[in-house]
Coordinates of C-alpha atoms in Angstrom, one line a residue:
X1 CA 0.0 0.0 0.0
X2 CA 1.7 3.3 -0.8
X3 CA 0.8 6.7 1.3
X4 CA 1.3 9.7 0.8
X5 CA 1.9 12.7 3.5
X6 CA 1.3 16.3 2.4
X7 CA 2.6 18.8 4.1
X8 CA -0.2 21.7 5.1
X9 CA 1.1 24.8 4.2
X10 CA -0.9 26.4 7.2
X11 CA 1.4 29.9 7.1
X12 CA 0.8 30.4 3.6
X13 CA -3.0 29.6 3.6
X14 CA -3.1 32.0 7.0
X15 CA -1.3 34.3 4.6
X16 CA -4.0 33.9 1.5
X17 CA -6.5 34.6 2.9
X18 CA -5.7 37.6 4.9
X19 CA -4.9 39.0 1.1
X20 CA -8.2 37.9 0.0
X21 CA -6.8 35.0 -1.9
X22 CA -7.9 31.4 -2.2
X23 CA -6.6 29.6 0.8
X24 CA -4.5 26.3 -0.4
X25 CA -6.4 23.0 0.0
X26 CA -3.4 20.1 1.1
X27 CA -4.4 16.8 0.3
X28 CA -3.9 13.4 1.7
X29 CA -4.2 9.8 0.6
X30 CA -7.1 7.6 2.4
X31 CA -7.1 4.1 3.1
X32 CA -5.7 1.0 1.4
X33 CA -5.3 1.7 -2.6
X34 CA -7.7 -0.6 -4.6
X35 CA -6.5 -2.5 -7.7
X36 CA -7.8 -1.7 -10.7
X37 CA -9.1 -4.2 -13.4
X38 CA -8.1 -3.4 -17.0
X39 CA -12.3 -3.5 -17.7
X40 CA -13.5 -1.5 -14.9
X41 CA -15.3 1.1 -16.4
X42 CA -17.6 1.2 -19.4
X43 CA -21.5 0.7 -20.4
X44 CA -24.7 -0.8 -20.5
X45 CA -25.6 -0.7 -24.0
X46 CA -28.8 -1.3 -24.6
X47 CA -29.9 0.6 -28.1
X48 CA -33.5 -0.6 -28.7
X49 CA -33.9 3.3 -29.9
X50 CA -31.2 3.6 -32.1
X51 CA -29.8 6.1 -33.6
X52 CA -28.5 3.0 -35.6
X53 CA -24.7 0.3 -35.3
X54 CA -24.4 1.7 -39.4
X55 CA -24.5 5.3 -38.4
X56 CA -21.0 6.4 -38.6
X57 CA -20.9 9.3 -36.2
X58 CA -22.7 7.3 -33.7
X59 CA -19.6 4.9 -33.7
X60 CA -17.1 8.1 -33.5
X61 CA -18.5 9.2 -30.3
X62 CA -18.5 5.4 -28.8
X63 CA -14.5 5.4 -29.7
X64 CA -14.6 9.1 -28.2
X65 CA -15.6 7.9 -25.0
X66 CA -13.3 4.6 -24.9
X67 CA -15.2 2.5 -22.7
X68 CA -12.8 -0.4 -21.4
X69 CA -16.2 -2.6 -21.1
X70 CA -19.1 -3.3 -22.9
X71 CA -21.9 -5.0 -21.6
X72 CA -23.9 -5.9 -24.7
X73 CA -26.7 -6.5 -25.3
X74 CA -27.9 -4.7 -22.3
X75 CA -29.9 -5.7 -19.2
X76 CA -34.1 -6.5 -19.4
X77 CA -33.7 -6.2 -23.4
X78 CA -30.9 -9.0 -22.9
X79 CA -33.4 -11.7 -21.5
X80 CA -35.6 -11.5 -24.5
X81 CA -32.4 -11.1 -27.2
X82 CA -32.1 -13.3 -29.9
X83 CA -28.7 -12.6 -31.0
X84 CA -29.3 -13.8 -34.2
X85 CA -31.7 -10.6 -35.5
X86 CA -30.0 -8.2 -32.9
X87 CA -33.2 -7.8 -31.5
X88 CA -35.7 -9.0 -29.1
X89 CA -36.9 -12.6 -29.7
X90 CA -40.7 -13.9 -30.6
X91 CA -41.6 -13.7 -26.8
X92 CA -40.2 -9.7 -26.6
X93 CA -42.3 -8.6 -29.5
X94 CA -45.4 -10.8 -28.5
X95 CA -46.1 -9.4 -25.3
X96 CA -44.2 -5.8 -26.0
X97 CA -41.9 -6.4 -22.7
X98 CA -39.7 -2.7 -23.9
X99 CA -41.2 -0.1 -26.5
X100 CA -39.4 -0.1 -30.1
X101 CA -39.3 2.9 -32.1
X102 CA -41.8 3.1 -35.5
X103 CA -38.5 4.2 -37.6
X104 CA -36.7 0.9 -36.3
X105 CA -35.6 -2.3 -35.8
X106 CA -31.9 -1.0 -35.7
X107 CA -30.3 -4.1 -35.4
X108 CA -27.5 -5.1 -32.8
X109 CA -25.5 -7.8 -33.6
X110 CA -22.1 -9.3 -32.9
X111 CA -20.8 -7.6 -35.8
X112 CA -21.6 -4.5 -34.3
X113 CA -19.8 -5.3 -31.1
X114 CA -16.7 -6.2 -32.9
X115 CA -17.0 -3.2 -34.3
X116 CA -16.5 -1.3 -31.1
X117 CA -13.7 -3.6 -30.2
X118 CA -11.6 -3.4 -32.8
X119 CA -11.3 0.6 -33.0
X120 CA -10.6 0.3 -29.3
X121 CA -7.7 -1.9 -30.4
X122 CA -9.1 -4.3 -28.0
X123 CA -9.7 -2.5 -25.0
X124 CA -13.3 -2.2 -25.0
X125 CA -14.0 -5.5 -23.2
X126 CA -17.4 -7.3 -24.0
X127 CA -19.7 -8.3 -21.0
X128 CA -22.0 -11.0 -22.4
X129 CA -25.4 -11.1 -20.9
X130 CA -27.3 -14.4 -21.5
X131 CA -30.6 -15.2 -22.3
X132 CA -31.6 -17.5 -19.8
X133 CA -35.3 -16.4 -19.7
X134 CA -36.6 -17.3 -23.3
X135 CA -33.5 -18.6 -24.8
X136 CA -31.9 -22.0 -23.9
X137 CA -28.0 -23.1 -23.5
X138 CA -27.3 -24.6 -26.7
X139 CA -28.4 -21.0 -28.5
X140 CA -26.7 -18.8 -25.9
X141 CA -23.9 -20.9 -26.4
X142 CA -24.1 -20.7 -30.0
X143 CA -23.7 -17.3 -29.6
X144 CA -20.4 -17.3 -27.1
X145 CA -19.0 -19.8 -30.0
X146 CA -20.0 -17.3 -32.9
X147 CA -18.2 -14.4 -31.2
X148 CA -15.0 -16.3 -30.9
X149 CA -15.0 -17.3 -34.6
X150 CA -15.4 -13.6 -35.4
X151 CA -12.4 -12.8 -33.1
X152 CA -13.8 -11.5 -30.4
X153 CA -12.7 -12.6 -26.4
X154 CA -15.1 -14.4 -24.4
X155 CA -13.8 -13.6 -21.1
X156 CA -16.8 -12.3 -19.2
X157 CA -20.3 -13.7 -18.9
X158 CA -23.6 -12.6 -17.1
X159 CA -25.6 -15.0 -15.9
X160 CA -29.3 -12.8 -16.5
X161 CA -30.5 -9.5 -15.4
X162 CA -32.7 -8.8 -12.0
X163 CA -34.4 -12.4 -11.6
X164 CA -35.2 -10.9 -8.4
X165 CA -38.1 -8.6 -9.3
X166 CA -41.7 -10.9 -9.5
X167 CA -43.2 -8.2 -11.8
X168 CA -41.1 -6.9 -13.9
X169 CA -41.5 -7.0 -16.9
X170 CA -45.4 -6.0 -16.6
X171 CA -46.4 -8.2 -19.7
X172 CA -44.1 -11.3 -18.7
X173 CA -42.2 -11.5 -15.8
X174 CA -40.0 -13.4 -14.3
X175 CA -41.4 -15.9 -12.2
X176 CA -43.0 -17.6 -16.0
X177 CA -39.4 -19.1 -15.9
X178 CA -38.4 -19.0 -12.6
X179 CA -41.0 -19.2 -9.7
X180 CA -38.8 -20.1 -7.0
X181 CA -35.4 -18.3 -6.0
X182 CA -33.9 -22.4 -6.3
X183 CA -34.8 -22.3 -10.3
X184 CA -32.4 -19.7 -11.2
X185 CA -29.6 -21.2 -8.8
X186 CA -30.6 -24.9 -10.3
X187 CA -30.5 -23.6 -13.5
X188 CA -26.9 -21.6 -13.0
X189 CA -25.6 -24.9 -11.8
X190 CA -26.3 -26.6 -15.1
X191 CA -24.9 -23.9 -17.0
X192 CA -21.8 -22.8 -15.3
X193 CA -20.7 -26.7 -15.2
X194 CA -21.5 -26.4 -19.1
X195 CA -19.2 -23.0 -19.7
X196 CA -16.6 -24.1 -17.4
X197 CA -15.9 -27.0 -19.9
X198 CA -16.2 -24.6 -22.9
X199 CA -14.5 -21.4 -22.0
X200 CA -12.3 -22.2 -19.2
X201 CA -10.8 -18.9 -19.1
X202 CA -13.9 -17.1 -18.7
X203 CA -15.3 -15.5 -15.7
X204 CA -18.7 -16.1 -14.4
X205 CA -21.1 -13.5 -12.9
X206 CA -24.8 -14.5 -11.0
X207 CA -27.2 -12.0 -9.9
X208 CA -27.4 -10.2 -6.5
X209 CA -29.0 -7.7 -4.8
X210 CA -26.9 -4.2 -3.6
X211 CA -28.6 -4.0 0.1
X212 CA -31.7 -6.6 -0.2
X213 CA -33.1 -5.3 3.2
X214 CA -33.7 -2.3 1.3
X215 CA -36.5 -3.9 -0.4
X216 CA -39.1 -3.2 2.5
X217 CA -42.4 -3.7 0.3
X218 CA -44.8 -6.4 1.7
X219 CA -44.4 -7.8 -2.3
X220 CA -40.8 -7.5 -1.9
X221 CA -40.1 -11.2 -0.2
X222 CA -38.5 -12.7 -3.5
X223 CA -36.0 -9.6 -3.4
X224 CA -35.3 -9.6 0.6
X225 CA -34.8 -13.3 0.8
X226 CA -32.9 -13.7 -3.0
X227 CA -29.1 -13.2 -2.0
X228 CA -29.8 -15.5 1.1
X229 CA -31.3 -18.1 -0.5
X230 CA -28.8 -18.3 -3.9
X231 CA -25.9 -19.0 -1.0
X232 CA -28.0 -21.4 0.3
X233 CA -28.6 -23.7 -2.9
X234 CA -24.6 -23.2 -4.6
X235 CA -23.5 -26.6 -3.7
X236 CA -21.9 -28.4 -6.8
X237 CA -21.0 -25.2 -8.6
X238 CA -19.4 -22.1 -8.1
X239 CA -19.2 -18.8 -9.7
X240 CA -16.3 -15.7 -10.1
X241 CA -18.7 -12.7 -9.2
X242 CA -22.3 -11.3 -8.3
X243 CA -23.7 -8.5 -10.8
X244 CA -26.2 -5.8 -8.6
X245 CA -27.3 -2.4 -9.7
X246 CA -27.4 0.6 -8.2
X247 CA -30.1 3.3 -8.8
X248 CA -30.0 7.0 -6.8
X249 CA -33.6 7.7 -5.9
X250 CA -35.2 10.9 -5.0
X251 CA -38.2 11.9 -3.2
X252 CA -38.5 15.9 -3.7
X253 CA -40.6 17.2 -6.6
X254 CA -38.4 20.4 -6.0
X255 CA -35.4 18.1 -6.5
X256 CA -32.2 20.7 -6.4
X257 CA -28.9 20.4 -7.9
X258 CA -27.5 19.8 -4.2
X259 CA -30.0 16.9 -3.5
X260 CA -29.3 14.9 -6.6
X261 CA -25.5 15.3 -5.6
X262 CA -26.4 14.3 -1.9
X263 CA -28.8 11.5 -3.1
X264 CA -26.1 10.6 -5.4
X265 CA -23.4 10.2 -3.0
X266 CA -25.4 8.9 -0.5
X267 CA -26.0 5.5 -2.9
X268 CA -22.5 4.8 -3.2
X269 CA -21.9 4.8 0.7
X270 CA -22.2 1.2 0.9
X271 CA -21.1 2.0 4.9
X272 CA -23.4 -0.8 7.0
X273 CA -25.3 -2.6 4.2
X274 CA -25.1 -6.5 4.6
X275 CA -25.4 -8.3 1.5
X276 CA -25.1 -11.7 3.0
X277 CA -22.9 -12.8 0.7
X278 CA -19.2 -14.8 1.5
X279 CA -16.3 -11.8 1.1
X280 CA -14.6 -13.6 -1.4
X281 CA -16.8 -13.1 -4.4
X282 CA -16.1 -9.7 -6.1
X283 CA -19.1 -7.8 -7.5
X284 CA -20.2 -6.0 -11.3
X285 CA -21.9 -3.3 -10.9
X286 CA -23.5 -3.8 -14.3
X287 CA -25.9 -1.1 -13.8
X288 CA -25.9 2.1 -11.9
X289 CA -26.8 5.8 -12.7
X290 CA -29.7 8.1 -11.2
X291 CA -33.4 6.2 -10.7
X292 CA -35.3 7.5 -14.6
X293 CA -38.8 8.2 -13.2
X294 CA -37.1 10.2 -9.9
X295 CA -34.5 12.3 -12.0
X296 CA -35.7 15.7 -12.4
X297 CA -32.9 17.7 -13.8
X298 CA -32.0 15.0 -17.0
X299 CA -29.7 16.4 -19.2
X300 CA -27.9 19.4 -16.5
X301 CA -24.4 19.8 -15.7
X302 CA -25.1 18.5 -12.2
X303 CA -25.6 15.0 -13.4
X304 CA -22.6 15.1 -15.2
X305 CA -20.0 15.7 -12.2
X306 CA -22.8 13.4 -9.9
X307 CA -22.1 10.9 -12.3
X308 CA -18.7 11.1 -12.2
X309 CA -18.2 11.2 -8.5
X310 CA -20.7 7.8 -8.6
X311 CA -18.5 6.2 -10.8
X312 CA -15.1 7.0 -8.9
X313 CA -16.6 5.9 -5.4
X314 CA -17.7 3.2 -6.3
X315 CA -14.4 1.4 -8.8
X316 CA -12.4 2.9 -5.6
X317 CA -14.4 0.9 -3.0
X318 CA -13.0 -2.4 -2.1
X319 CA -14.9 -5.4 -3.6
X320 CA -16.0 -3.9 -6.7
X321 CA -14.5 -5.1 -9.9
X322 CA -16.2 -3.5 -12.8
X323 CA -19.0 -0.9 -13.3
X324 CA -21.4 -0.6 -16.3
X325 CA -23.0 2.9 -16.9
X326 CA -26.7 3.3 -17.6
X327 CA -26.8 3.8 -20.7
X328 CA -24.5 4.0 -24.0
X329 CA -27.9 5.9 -25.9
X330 CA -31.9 6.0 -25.5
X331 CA -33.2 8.3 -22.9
X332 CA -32.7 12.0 -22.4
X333 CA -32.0 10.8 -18.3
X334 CA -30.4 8.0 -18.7
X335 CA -27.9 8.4 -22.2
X336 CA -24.7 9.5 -22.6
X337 CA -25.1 9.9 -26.1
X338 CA -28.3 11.2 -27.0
X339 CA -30.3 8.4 -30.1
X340 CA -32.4 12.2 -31.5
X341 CA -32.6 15.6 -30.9
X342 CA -34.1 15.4 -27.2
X343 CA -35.7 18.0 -24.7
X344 CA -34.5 18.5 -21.4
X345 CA -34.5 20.1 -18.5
X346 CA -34.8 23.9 -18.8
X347 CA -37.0 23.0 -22.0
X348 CA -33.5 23.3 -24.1
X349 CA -33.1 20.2 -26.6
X350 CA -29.9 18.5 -27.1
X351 CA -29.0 17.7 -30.1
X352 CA -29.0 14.1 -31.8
X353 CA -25.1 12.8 -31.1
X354 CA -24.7 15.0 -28.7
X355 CA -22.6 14.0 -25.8
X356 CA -25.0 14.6 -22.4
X357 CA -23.6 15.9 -19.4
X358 CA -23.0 12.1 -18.1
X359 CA -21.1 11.7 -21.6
X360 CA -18.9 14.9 -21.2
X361 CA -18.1 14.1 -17.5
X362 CA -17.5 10.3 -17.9
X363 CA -15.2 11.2 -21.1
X364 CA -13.0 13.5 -18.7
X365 CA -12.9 10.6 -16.2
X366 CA -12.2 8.0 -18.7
X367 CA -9.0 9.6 -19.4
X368 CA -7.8 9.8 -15.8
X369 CA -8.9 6.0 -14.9
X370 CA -7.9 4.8 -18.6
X371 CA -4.5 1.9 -18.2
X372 CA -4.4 2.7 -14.3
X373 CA -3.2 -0.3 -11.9
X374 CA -4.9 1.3 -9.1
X375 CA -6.9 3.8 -7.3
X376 CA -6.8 5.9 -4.1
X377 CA -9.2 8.3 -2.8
X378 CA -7.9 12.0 -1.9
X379 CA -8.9 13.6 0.9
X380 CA -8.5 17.6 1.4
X381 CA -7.7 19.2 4.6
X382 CA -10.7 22.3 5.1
X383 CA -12.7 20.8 2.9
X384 CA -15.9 22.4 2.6
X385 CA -19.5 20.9 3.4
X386 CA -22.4 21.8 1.1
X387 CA -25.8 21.7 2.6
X388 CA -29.0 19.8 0.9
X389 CA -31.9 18.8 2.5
X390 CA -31.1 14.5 2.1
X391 CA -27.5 15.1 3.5
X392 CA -24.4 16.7 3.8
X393 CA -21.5 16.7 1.0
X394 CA -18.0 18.0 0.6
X395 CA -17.1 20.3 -2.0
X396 CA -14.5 18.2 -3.1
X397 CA -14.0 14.7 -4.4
X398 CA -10.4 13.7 -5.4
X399 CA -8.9 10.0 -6.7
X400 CA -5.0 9.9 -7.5
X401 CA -5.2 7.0 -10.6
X402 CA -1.7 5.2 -10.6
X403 CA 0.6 2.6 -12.9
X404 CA 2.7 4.0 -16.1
X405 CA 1.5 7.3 -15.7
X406 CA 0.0 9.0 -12.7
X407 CA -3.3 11.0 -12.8
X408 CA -5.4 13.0 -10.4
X409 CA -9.2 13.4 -11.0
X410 CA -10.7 16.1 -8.9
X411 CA -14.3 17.1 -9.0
X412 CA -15.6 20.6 -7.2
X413 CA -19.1 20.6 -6.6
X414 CA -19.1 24.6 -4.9
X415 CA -19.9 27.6 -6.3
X416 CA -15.9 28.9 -5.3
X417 CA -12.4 28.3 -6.9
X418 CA -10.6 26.2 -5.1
X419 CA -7.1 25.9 -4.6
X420 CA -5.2 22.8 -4.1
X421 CA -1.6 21.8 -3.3
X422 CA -0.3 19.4 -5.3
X423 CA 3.0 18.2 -3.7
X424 CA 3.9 15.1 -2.3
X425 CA 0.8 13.3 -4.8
X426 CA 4.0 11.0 -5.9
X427 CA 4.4 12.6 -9.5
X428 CA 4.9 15.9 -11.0
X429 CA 2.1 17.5 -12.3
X430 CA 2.7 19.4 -15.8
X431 CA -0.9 20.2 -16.5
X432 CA -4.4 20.2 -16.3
X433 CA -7.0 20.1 -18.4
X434 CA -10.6 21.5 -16.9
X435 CA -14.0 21.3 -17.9
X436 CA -16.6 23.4 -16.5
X437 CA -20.4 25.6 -16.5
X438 CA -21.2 28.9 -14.9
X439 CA -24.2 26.5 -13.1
X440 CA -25.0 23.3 -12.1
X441 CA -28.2 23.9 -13.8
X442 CA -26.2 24.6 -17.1
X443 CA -27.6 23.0 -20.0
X444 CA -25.4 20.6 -22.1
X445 CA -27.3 20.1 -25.6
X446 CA -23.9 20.0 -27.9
X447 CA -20.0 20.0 -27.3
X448 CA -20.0 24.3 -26.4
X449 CA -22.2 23.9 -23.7
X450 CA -19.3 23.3 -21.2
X451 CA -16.4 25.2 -21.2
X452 CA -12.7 23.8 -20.9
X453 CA -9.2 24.4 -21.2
X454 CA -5.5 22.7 -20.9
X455 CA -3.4 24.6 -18.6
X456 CA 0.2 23.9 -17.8
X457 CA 1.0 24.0 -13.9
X458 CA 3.5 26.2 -13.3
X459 CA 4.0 25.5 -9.6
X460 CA 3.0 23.3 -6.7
X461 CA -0.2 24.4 -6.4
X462 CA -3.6 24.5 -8.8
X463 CA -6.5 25.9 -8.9
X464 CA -9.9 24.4 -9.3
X465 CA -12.8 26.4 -11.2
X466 CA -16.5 25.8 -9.8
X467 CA -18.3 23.6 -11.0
X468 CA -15.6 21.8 -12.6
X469 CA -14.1 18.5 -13.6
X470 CA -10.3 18.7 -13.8
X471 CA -7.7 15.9 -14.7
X472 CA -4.2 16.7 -14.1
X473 CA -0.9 14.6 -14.9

């Protein structure tokens, strides 16, 4: 574990601010640094709504964003996916389990993947989600066979998407396939034995549930008792990892910019929650952003540097191995890259391609976390606390990235420039390259809506614009 002690310039911030000046912020490493997988960040990718795998520019702002994983084809779309069409099977379209666009199908096949994975030059990992609702093994196999013919890695497998839920979706739900908690863990155990024999190599994810005493609903007993019970019936197989997603939620109509920050934060404190599940299995988050229905600034700054905060805390907290944003396109809340010209908050429409505010943040994070071994959250000395009425937050959020080439990744949530020093971080900083509104409640409908700019650093100290992303190295 490597630590780093700062020393805290306390004459020279005395000194600041009796001239009115910023006073310097010293920073500090916190806790044990986390290993990093080569895969931990990337996307969900479901793209029922297009704009379209043919649509060039659609594919220039995928390799834009350089996801390191890929989780294709998505989560509820993936257990009514027939691979073969890139799009939903008979059973999907029969009872209309997800809404498709009049202008489509747009098709998403393994073509398409490999697509994304050869630009990356391999990097852009997939995460294959079975069909083990209305497919069977031999076709899902099929499928893990036809990607390896086409040259892409099999590697990493998902065993289904949110089992757990009794009603979901409204027009065919789970239970028509697996009544009891025991099916699914029966049915894993036929499975996993199957894939061990076939892709050796490859690591094997189940379903879980973040904090399943959360679930407090009197219909909620499948969800409350499902980690519990999958423990309980693993004998004669195991698995590599547990998949769970993680939604903020808010309960305000008047929702601020500070309480979807707090709310935010306050689902990645994972401080107390008791999964019931043995240590040793590491978890995918292969699913996380702000709740849709509860979200009601889509499309603002704010969720941009929420998003990004979410994402840090949670590849920085011990246990996790990979995250999966929500989502690569389709929803003017949820995208990164909007499928149409879309309306958002403020009325303003974002335009079709556009990176949203989640895209524009996660793109500056990207480059910090990109080819890092490991991570370790920064702590600053006099660091503010903003007020909102779900809980208290600091103004700033640091992570120092480290391996071939050191980064820092600092996000300032407050309405003031901040100064921090940057000495004793383990690297010399050369420069920093910022991206910024005049708001939280800023807008971001094309690339001009935020404001940036590469700096060098000039000395040991830097300092942060409000409202601002920076990455220095």
């Amino acid at each position: 574990m490597r630590r780093f002690i700062i020393t805290q310039f306390i004459a020279v911030s005395t000194v600041s601010m009796l001239l009115g000046q910023q006073p310097v912020v010293s920073t500090i490493t916190k806790g044990n640094e986390i290993k990093l997988s080569p895969i931990a960040f990337g996307y969900n990718t479901q793209s029922l709504g297009g704009p379209g795998w043919d649509k060039q520019f659609f594919l220039d702002r995928i390799a834009e964003l350089d996801p390191g994983n890929f989780r294709y084809p998505g989560g509820t779309v993936g257990n009514f996916w027939d691979w073969k069409t890139g799009f939903l099977d008979a059973v999907g379209l029969k009872y209309k389990v997800m809404g498709t666009p009049k202008e489509g199908p747009y098709p998403y096949k393994l073509e398409s993947l490999k697509k994304v994975y050869d630009r990356s030059g391999g990097t852009a990992e997939p995460i294959y989600m079975l069909n083990m609702l209305t497919s069977n093994y031999e076709y899902q196999l099929e499928m893990l066979k036809y990607a390896q013919k086409i040259g892409l890695p099999v590697r990493n497998i998902e065993l289904g998407n949110e089992f757990y839920m009794d009603d979901h979706p409204k027009n065919f739900n789970y239970l028509n396939r697996y009544p009891n908690i025991k099916d699914y863990a029966d049915t894993c155990r036929i499975w996993v034995n199957k894939l061990r024999k076939e892709f050796p190599e490859a690591r094997l994810a189940m379903i879980a549930i973040n904090n399943p005493a959360g679930w407090t609903g009197a219909n909620r007993e499948r969800s409350r008792e499902w980690n519990k019970t999958l423990i309980e019936n693993m004998n004669g197989f195991d698995v590599d990892a547990f998949t769970f997603h993680n939604y903020a939620k808010n309960n305000f109509e008047d929702q601020t910019a500070e309480d979807l920050i707090a709310q935010t934060i306050q689902r990645v404190d994972f401080d107390g929650i008791q999964r019931g599940i043995p240590d040793k299995y590491p978890y995918w988050v292969t699913e996380y952003n702000f709740f849709t229905q509860d979200n009601k600034l889509p499309g603002l700054w704010v969720t941009g540097l929420a998003n990004v905060v979410m994402t840090a805390q949670m590849i920085s907290t011990p246990g996790i191995e990979l995250v999966c944003f929500h989502n690569l396109t389709a929803s003017s809340v949820s995208s990164v890259i909007y499928d149409s010209d879309t309306k958002i908050a403020s009325g303003a429409v974002a335009k079709k391609y556009a990176l949203s505010a989640s895209g524009q943040g996660l793109k500056v994070f990207t480059r910090a976390q990109k080819d890092a071994k490991a991570v370790n959250r920064l702590i600053f000395n006099d660091n503010p606390v903003c007020k909102s009425r779900s809980r208290d937050y600091h103004a700033l959020y640091g992570y120092l990235f480290t391996g071939a080439d050191n980064k820092v990744l600092v996000v300032n949530f407050s309405d003031k420039a901040m100064t921090i020093d940057l000495e004793g971080l383990g690297f010399m900083a050369k420069t920093a390259e910022q991206v910024w509104t005049k708001s939280l409640y800023t807008p971001i409908v094309d690339d001009k809506s935020a404001l940036s700019e590469i700096k060098k650093i000039s000395d040991k100290r830097f300092t942060l614009k409000p409202y601002s992303v920076t990455l220095i190295k």
